[in-house]
Amino acid sequence: MATSAVSFGALVTLKELNPSSPHFKQEASLRVTGKLQEYDLETAIASISEGNASLKIDTQHLKVNLRIGSLYQFIGELLIDTNNEAILRARVGRNVDGMDLNLYHQSLQLLRDFQAEQINSRTA
Amino acid sequence: MGDLYYTHVKLLADDVLKLTPSPTDSSSFIFKGKRLSRAETVGIVVTRDFKPGKFVKFTIDDGSGCITCVLWLNQLNSPYFSRRNPSDVRLIAQVATSFASDVQLGVLARVRGRITGYRGAVQITASDVVVERDPNMQILHWLDCMRLARKCYNQ
């Protein structure tokens, strides 16, 4: 049957989101998670990080109270400029303080393995 | 393995979108050869279209896909409910209105309901909506879906 009109945000970690990643594409819909490092009230541009990786988030369409140091999850579209710098234009954002990041990353891997298994079983 | 027909089957959005209508029974959908009528999903509300007194239509993104959900709010003026006890109908309408106000962009929602088809697309006609405060519930739902798919739905 037909699918929903809205693109789902593919689950991706900030560490994976580099120019060689298949998700690093113009207008790719992504769901990213990270700790809020910076937030500019005038431009509404935030920056989240996970370990050494970081990503800029355009939060102008959101109505979310942002607090430096808290954990956030954003869903939106990736915009890549001519210098290969990426920013996520967020559609939705939420505070996810209390989320077990270690469990999240492990589950993400399990989910990918599961989906690959499903595709293989259908094509086998 | 028993019949899953009356169970709210926990499914990833990716799997919900692959359900096909049963050729023999208009109220059921086929999943891995099994007949289903109800599903449960957990994900972030990414769209919301609220028509007071009619319905709220919203989209749940669980990271594997997006599912359209409809929560009816027309109980007080629908002929479908006219033969039921008015105080029951008022209660049902109140509960639905309360669910509708919980459904806001960005919340993590658990939705249970009937699997329905609308204009060629699968959707969930919601009977229960719960906003999950704990962000780990998304992870738990993925793990539940994978475990049930392997141990239960594949049997």
mmCIF file of C-alpha atoms in Angstrom:
data_model
loop_
_atom_site.group_PDB
_atom_site.id
_atom_site.type_symbol
_atom_site.label_atom_id
_atom_site.label_comp_id
_atom_site.label_asym_id
_atom_site.label_seq_id
_atom_site.Cartn_x
_atom_site.Cartn_y
_atom_site.Cartn_z
ATOM 1 C CA MET A 1 0.000 0.000 0.000
ATOM 2 C CA ALA A 2 1.078 3.637 -0.379
ATOM 3 C CA THR A 3 3.326 5.237 2.203
ATOM 4 C CA SER A 4 2.888 8.372 4.291
ATOM 5 C CA ALA A 5 3.585 11.753 2.657
ATOM 6 C CA VAL A 6 6.122 12.728 5.331
ATOM 7 C CA SER A 7 9.631 11.306 5.101
ATOM 8 C CA PHE A 8 10.769 9.517 8.225
ATOM 9 C CA GLY A 9 13.960 10.634 9.917
ATOM 10 C CA ALA A 10 16.544 7.922 9.349
ATOM 11 C CA LEU A 11 18.315 7.082 12.599
ATOM 12 C CA VAL A 12 21.895 8.236 12.448
ATOM 13 C CA THR A 13 24.577 9.003 15.019
ATOM 14 C CA LEU A 14 26.590 12.214 14.730
ATOM 15 C CA LYS A 15 29.783 10.161 14.435
ATOM 16 C CA GLU A 16 28.410 8.452 11.322
ATOM 17 C CA LEU A 17 27.330 11.683 9.709
ATOM 18 C CA ASN A 18 30.403 12.526 7.628
ATOM 19 C CA PRO A 19 30.669 13.231 3.874
ATOM 20 C CA SER A 20 31.283 9.540 3.113
ATOM 21 C CA SER A 21 28.059 8.460 4.862
ATOM 22 C CA PRO A 22 25.102 7.413 2.668
ATOM 23 C CA HIS A 23 22.981 9.700 4.874
ATOM 24 C CA PHE A 24 25.143 12.740 4.040
ATOM 25 C CA LYS A 25 22.895 13.916 1.203
ATOM 26 C CA GLN A 26 21.127 17.144 0.410
ATOM 27 C CA GLU A 27 17.613 17.132 1.948
ATOM 28 C CA ALA A 28 18.128 13.735 3.610
ATOM 29 C CA SER A 29 15.575 13.284 6.395
ATOM 30 C CA LEU A 30 17.359 12.315 9.596
ATOM 31 C CA ARG A 31 16.844 11.819 13.304
ATOM 32 C CA VAL A 32 19.919 12.920 15.272
ATOM 33 C CA THR A 33 20.687 12.900 18.979
ATOM 34 C CA GLY A 34 23.271 14.891 20.918
ATOM 35 C CA LYS A 35 24.088 17.182 23.800
ATOM 36 C CA LEU A 36 23.322 20.857 23.259
ATOM 37 C CA GLN A 37 26.615 22.750 23.207
ATOM 38 C CA GLU A 38 25.624 26.160 21.864
ATOM 39 C CA TYR A 39 22.518 28.066 20.997
ATOM 40 C CA ASP A 40 22.283 31.472 19.325
ATOM 41 C CA LEU A 41 19.017 33.145 20.222
ATOM 42 C CA GLU A 42 19.136 35.565 17.243
ATOM 43 C CA THR A 43 19.847 33.057 14.490
ATOM 44 C CA ALA A 44 18.148 30.094 16.265
ATOM 45 C CA ILE A 45 21.151 27.991 15.271
ATOM 46 C CA ALA A 46 22.101 25.372 17.829
ATOM 47 C CA SER A 47 24.969 22.938 17.942
ATOM 48 C CA ILE A 48 24.742 19.429 19.371
ATOM 49 C CA SER A 49 27.574 16.994 19.961
ATOM 50 C CA GLU A 50 28.260 13.366 20.633
ATOM 51 C CA GLY A 51 31.856 12.663 21.622
ATOM 52 C CA ASN A 52 34.035 14.524 19.122
ATOM 53 C CA ALA A 53 31.315 14.810 16.476
ATOM 54 C CA SER A 54 28.962 17.761 16.263
ATOM 55 C CA LEU A 55 26.198 19.093 14.045
ATOM 56 C CA LYS A 56 24.526 22.466 13.606
ATOM 57 C CA ILE A 57 20.757 22.539 13.943
ATOM 58 C CA ASP A 58 18.480 25.226 12.558
ATOM 59 C CA THR A 59 15.755 25.443 15.202
ATOM 60 C CA GLN A 60 13.800 28.398 13.802
ATOM 61 C CA HIS A 61 10.679 26.281 13.172
ATOM 62 C CA LEU A 62 10.638 24.771 16.653
ATOM 63 C CA LYS A 63 8.919 25.743 19.864
ATOM 64 C CA VAL A 64 11.268 23.963 22.240
ATOM 65 C CA ASN A 65 13.033 25.359 25.300
ATOM 66 C CA LEU A 66 16.699 24.645 24.719
ATOM 67 C CA ARG A 67 19.086 24.244 27.636
ATOM 68 C CA ILE A 68 22.851 23.982 27.206
ATOM 69 C CA GLY A 69 24.143 20.628 28.433
ATOM 70 C CA SER A 70 20.842 18.785 27.953
ATOM 71 C CA LEU A 71 20.337 15.938 25.515
ATOM 72 C CA TYR A 72 18.112 16.604 22.482
ATOM 73 C CA GLN A 73 16.765 14.686 19.542
ATOM 74 C CA PHE A 74 15.883 16.447 16.292
ATOM 75 C CA ILE A 75 14.153 15.282 13.120
ATOM 76 C CA GLY A 76 14.611 17.297 9.974
ATOM 77 C CA GLU A 77 16.307 17.687 6.633
ATOM 78 C CA LEU A 78 20.046 17.985 6.073
ATOM 79 C CA LEU A 79 21.275 21.007 4.148
ATOM 80 C CA ILE A 80 24.815 20.881 2.800
ATOM 81 C CA ASP A 81 26.565 24.049 1.625
ATOM 82 C CA THR A 82 29.245 24.394 -1.038
ATOM 83 C CA ASN A 83 31.980 23.872 1.591
ATOM 84 C CA ASN A 84 30.406 20.509 2.521
ATOM 85 C CA GLU A 85 29.263 21.976 5.832
ATOM 86 C CA ALA A 86 25.997 20.447 7.002
ATOM 87 C CA ILE A 87 23.138 21.845 9.036
ATOM 88 C CA LEU A 88 19.922 20.078 9.971
ATOM 89 C CA ARG A 89 16.773 22.134 9.372
ATOM 90 C CA ALA A 90 14.755 20.704 12.239
ATOM 91 C CA ARG A 91 11.017 20.033 11.923
ATOM 92 C CA VAL A 92 10.692 18.523 15.367
ATOM 93 C CA GLY A 93 12.852 18.602 18.487
ATOM 94 C CA ARG A 94 12.592 17.151 21.940
ATOM 95 C CA ASN A 95 14.517 16.931 25.151
ATOM 96 C CA VAL A 96 15.693 13.367 25.788
ATOM 97 C CA ASP A 97 17.505 13.812 29.092
ATOM 98 C CA GLY A 98 17.610 10.438 30.812
ATOM 99 C CA MET A 99 17.968 8.451 27.612
ATOM 100 C CA ASP A 100 20.577 5.710 27.907
ATOM 101 C CA LEU A 101 22.840 6.606 24.982
ATOM 102 C CA ASN A 102 24.810 3.403 25.227
ATOM 103 C CA LEU A 103 21.594 1.367 25.000
ATOM 104 C CA TYR A 104 20.398 3.639 22.179
ATOM 105 C CA HIS A 105 23.509 2.968 20.093
ATOM 106 C CA GLN A 106 23.404 -0.769 20.730
ATOM 107 C CA SER A 107 19.700 -0.908 19.848
ATOM 108 C CA LEU A 108 20.313 1.119 16.711
ATOM 109 C CA GLN A 109 22.780 -1.520 15.555
ATOM 110 C CA LEU A 110 20.354 -4.335 16.438
ATOM 111 C CA LEU A 111 17.617 -2.541 14.515
ATOM 112 C CA ARG A 112 19.806 -2.200 11.425
ATOM 113 C CA ASP A 113 20.799 -5.870 11.629
ATOM 114 C CA PHE A 114 17.129 -6.813 12.022
ATOM 115 C CA GLN A 115 16.039 -4.751 9.024
ATOM 116 C CA ALA A 116 18.860 -6.185 6.878
ATOM 117 C CA GLU A 117 17.792 -9.685 7.979
ATOM 118 C CA GLN A 118 14.178 -8.926 6.970
ATOM 119 C CA ILE A 119 15.259 -7.702 3.533
ATOM 120 C CA ASN A 120 17.459 -10.770 3.041
ATOM 121 C CA SER A 121 14.676 -13.143 4.062
ATOM 122 C CA ARG A 122 12.305 -11.488 1.584
ATOM 123 C CA THR A 123 14.786 -11.675 -1.266
ATOM 124 C CA ALA A 124 15.989 -15.214 -0.426
ATOM 125 C CA MET B 1 1.100 -19.878 17.995
ATOM 126 C CA GLY B 2 -2.377 -18.505 18.676
ATOM 127 C CA ASP B 3 -4.376 -16.142 16.562
ATOM 128 C CA LEU B 4 -3.063 -12.567 16.563
ATOM 129 C CA TYR B 5 -6.285 -11.110 15.165
ATOM 130 C CA TYR B 6 -7.452 -9.410 18.386
ATOM 131 C CA THR B 7 -3.949 -8.509 19.627
ATOM 132 C CA HIS B 8 -2.465 -5.037 19.373
ATOM 133 C CA VAL B 9 0.574 -6.326 17.524
ATOM 134 C CA LYS B 10 3.735 -4.299 18.179
ATOM 135 C CA LEU B 11 5.128 -3.461 14.793
ATOM 136 C CA LEU B 12 7.820 -1.203 13.386
ATOM 137 C CA ALA B 13 6.366 1.428 11.046
ATOM 138 C CA ASP B 14 8.329 -0.172 8.241
ATOM 139 C CA ASP B 15 6.295 -3.370 8.742
ATOM 140 C CA VAL B 16 2.964 -1.576 9.195
ATOM 141 C CA LEU B 17 3.442 0.070 5.808
ATOM 142 C CA LYS B 18 3.966 -3.339 4.192
ATOM 143 C CA LEU B 19 0.657 -4.764 5.445
ATOM 144 C CA THR B 20 -1.685 -5.820 2.708
ATOM 145 C CA PRO B 21 -5.495 -5.883 2.975
ATOM 146 C CA SER B 22 -6.978 -9.333 3.345
ATOM 147 C CA PRO B 23 -8.638 -10.420 0.094
ATOM 148 C CA THR B 24 -11.382 -12.216 2.032
ATOM 149 C CA ASP B 25 -12.072 -9.992 5.050
ATOM 150 C CA SER B 26 -12.242 -6.193 4.822
ATOM 151 C CA SER B 27 -11.405 -5.693 8.519
ATOM 152 C CA SER B 28 -8.077 -7.497 8.485
ATOM 153 C CA PHE B 29 -4.605 -7.118 7.052
ATOM 154 C CA ILE B 30 -2.021 -9.753 6.278
ATOM 155 C CA PHE B 31 1.400 -9.849 7.943
ATOM 156 C CA LYS B 32 3.709 -12.799 7.247
ATOM 157 C CA GLY B 33 0.655 -14.868 6.340
ATOM 158 C CA LYS B 34 -1.199 -13.952 9.558
ATOM 159 C CA ARG B 35 -4.428 -12.010 9.883
ATOM 160 C CA LEU B 36 -4.140 -8.823 11.956
ATOM 161 C CA SER B 37 -6.672 -6.160 12.851
ATOM 162 C CA ARG B 38 -4.873 -4.104 15.517
ATOM 163 C CA ALA B 39 -1.428 -2.627 15.996
ATOM 164 C CA GLU B 40 0.663 -0.722 18.509
ATOM 165 C CA THR B 41 3.317 1.805 17.576
ATOM 166 C CA VAL B 42 5.651 4.129 19.488
ATOM 167 C CA GLY B 43 7.302 7.147 17.916
ATOM 168 C CA ILE B 44 7.612 10.885 17.667
ATOM 169 C CA VAL B 45 4.627 12.927 16.527
ATOM 170 C CA VAL B 46 5.874 14.775 13.423
ATOM 171 C CA THR B 47 2.630 16.158 11.962
ATOM 172 C CA ARG B 48 -0.696 17.122 13.528
ATOM 173 C CA ASP B 49 -3.913 18.159 11.820
ATOM 174 C CA PHE B 50 -6.628 18.979 14.360
ATOM 175 C CA LYS B 51 -10.276 19.352 13.302
ATOM 176 C CA PRO B 52 -12.230 20.120 16.484
ATOM 177 C CA GLY B 53 -15.284 17.913 16.909
ATOM 178 C CA LYS B 54 -14.192 15.765 13.963
ATOM 179 C CA PHE B 55 -10.735 14.192 14.291
ATOM 180 C CA VAL B 56 -7.063 14.715 14.873
ATOM 181 C CA LYS B 57 -4.863 13.183 12.223
ATOM 182 C CA PHE B 58 -1.197 12.820 13.092
ATOM 183 C CA THR B 59 1.958 11.091 11.931
ATOM 184 C CA ILE B 60 4.169 8.892 14.085
ATOM 185 C CA ASP B 61 7.837 8.557 13.074
ATOM 186 C CA ASP B 62 9.486 5.596 14.824
ATOM 187 C CA GLY B 63 12.788 5.809 12.946
ATOM 188 C CA SER B 64 11.852 3.032 10.511
ATOM 189 C CA GLY B 65 8.947 4.804 8.805
ATOM 190 C CA CYS B 66 5.998 7.130 9.277
ATOM 191 C CA ILE B 67 2.499 5.953 10.140
ATOM 192 C CA THR B 68 -0.610 8.079 9.764
ATOM 193 C CA CYS B 69 -2.936 7.832 12.764
ATOM 194 C CA VAL B 70 -6.485 9.108 13.083
ATOM 195 C CA LEU B 71 -8.221 9.740 16.362
ATOM 196 C CA TRP B 72 -11.952 10.361 15.929
ATOM 197 C CA LEU B 73 -13.528 13.154 17.970
ATOM 198 C CA ASN B 74 -17.041 13.045 16.470
ATOM 199 C CA GLN B 75 -18.634 10.745 19.048
ATOM 200 C CA LEU B 76 -21.228 13.320 20.164
ATOM 201 C CA ASN B 77 -22.686 13.845 16.689
ATOM 202 C CA SER B 78 -21.984 10.541 14.979
ATOM 203 C CA PRO B 79 -24.962 8.266 14.142
ATOM 204 C CA TYR B 80 -22.647 5.340 14.919
ATOM 205 C CA PHE B 81 -22.854 6.230 18.635
ATOM 206 C CA SER B 82 -26.510 7.364 18.694
ATOM 207 C CA ARG B 83 -27.838 4.020 19.921
ATOM 208 C CA ARG B 84 -25.402 3.843 22.816
ATOM 209 C CA ASN B 85 -25.920 5.124 26.339
ATOM 210 C CA PRO B 86 -25.405 8.952 26.181
ATOM 211 C CA SER B 87 -23.318 9.031 29.365
ATOM 212 C CA ASP B 88 -20.990 6.362 27.913
ATOM 213 C CA VAL B 89 -20.687 8.325 24.685
ATOM 214 C CA ARG B 90 -19.871 11.523 26.614
ATOM 215 C CA LEU B 91 -17.165 9.643 28.486
ATOM 216 C CA ILE B 92 -15.711 8.212 25.268
ATOM 217 C CA ALA B 93 -15.740 11.713 23.738
ATOM 218 C CA GLN B 94 -14.008 13.187 26.809
ATOM 219 C CA VAL B 95 -11.281 10.555 26.722
ATOM 220 C CA ALA B 96 -10.738 11.098 22.988
ATOM 221 C CA THR B 97 -10.524 14.880 23.485
ATOM 222 C CA SER B 98 -7.979 14.370 26.243
ATOM 223 C CA PHE B 99 -5.900 12.079 23.983
ATOM 224 C CA ALA B 100 -6.113 14.711 21.231
ATOM 225 C CA SER B 101 -4.700 17.424 23.488
ATOM 226 C CA ASP B 102 -1.812 15.112 24.443
ATOM 227 C CA VAL B 103 -0.859 14.633 20.802
ATOM 228 C CA GLN B 104 1.509 17.533 20.163
ATOM 229 C CA LEU B 105 4.427 17.871 17.760
ATOM 230 C CA GLY B 106 7.611 16.372 19.169
ATOM 231 C CA VAL B 107 6.104 14.173 21.883
ATOM 232 C CA LEU B 108 6.873 10.475 22.050
ATOM 233 C CA ALA B 109 3.505 8.745 21.734
ATOM 234 C CA ARG B 110 2.358 5.163 22.086
ATOM 235 C CA VAL B 111 -0.658 4.553 19.868
ATOM 236 C CA ARG B 112 -2.917 1.522 19.828
ATOM 237 C CA GLY B 113 -5.740 1.034 17.435
ATOM 238 C CA ARG B 114 -7.307 -0.670 14.472
ATOM 239 C CA ILE B 115 -5.360 -1.055 11.266
ATOM 240 C CA THR B 116 -7.349 0.587 8.513
ATOM 241 C CA GLY B 117 -6.867 1.521 4.906
ATOM 242 C CA TYR B 118 -7.566 4.973 3.510
ATOM 243 C CA ARG B 119 -7.027 5.939 -0.120
ATOM 244 C CA GLY B 120 -4.642 3.050 -0.646
ATOM 245 C CA ALA B 121 -2.517 3.706 2.443
ATOM 246 C CA VAL B 122 -2.388 1.829 5.739
ATOM 247 C CA GLN B 123 -3.186 3.876 8.811
ATOM 248 C CA ILE B 124 -4.077 3.335 12.454
ATOM 249 C CA THR B 125 -7.472 4.411 13.739
ATOM 250 C CA ALA B 126 -6.411 5.153 17.289
ATOM 251 C CA SER B 127 -8.275 3.872 20.318
ATOM 252 C CA ASP B 128 -5.587 4.772 22.888
ATOM 253 C CA VAL B 129 -2.836 7.364 22.877
ATOM 254 C CA VAL B 130 -0.317 7.606 25.689
ATOM 255 C CA VAL B 131 2.483 10.162 25.805
ATOM 256 C CA GLU B 132 5.653 8.485 27.005
ATOM 257 C CA ARG B 133 7.712 10.693 29.327
ATOM 258 C CA ASP B 134 10.689 8.334 29.338
ATOM 259 C CA PRO B 135 12.704 8.600 26.090
ATOM 260 C CA ASN B 136 13.959 5.041 26.637
ATOM 261 C CA MET B 137 10.464 3.797 25.720
ATOM 262 C CA GLN B 138 11.317 4.287 22.050
ATOM 263 C CA ILE B 139 14.281 1.937 22.444
ATOM 264 C CA LEU B 140 12.211 -0.573 24.403
ATOM 265 C CA HIS B 141 9.574 -0.571 21.659
ATOM 266 C CA TRP B 142 12.196 -1.352 18.985
ATOM 267 C CA LEU B 143 13.539 -4.214 21.109
ATOM 268 C CA ASP B 144 9.997 -5.525 21.730
ATOM 269 C CA CYS B 145 9.169 -5.400 18.015
ATOM 270 C CA MET B 146 12.339 -7.281 17.075
ATOM 271 C CA ARG B 147 11.942 -9.912 19.804
ATOM 272 C CA LEU B 148 8.261 -10.508 18.994
ATOM 273 C CA ALA B 149 8.967 -10.675 15.258
ATOM 274 C CA ARG B 150 11.579 -13.367 15.798
ATOM 275 C CA LYS B 151 9.987 -15.367 18.622
ATOM 276 C CA CYS B 152 6.304 -14.922 17.999
ATOM 277 C CA TYR B 153 5.168 -13.458 14.692
ATOM 278 C CA ASN B 154 7.476 -15.643 12.625
ATOM 279 C CA GLN B 155 6.171 -18.878 14.201
#
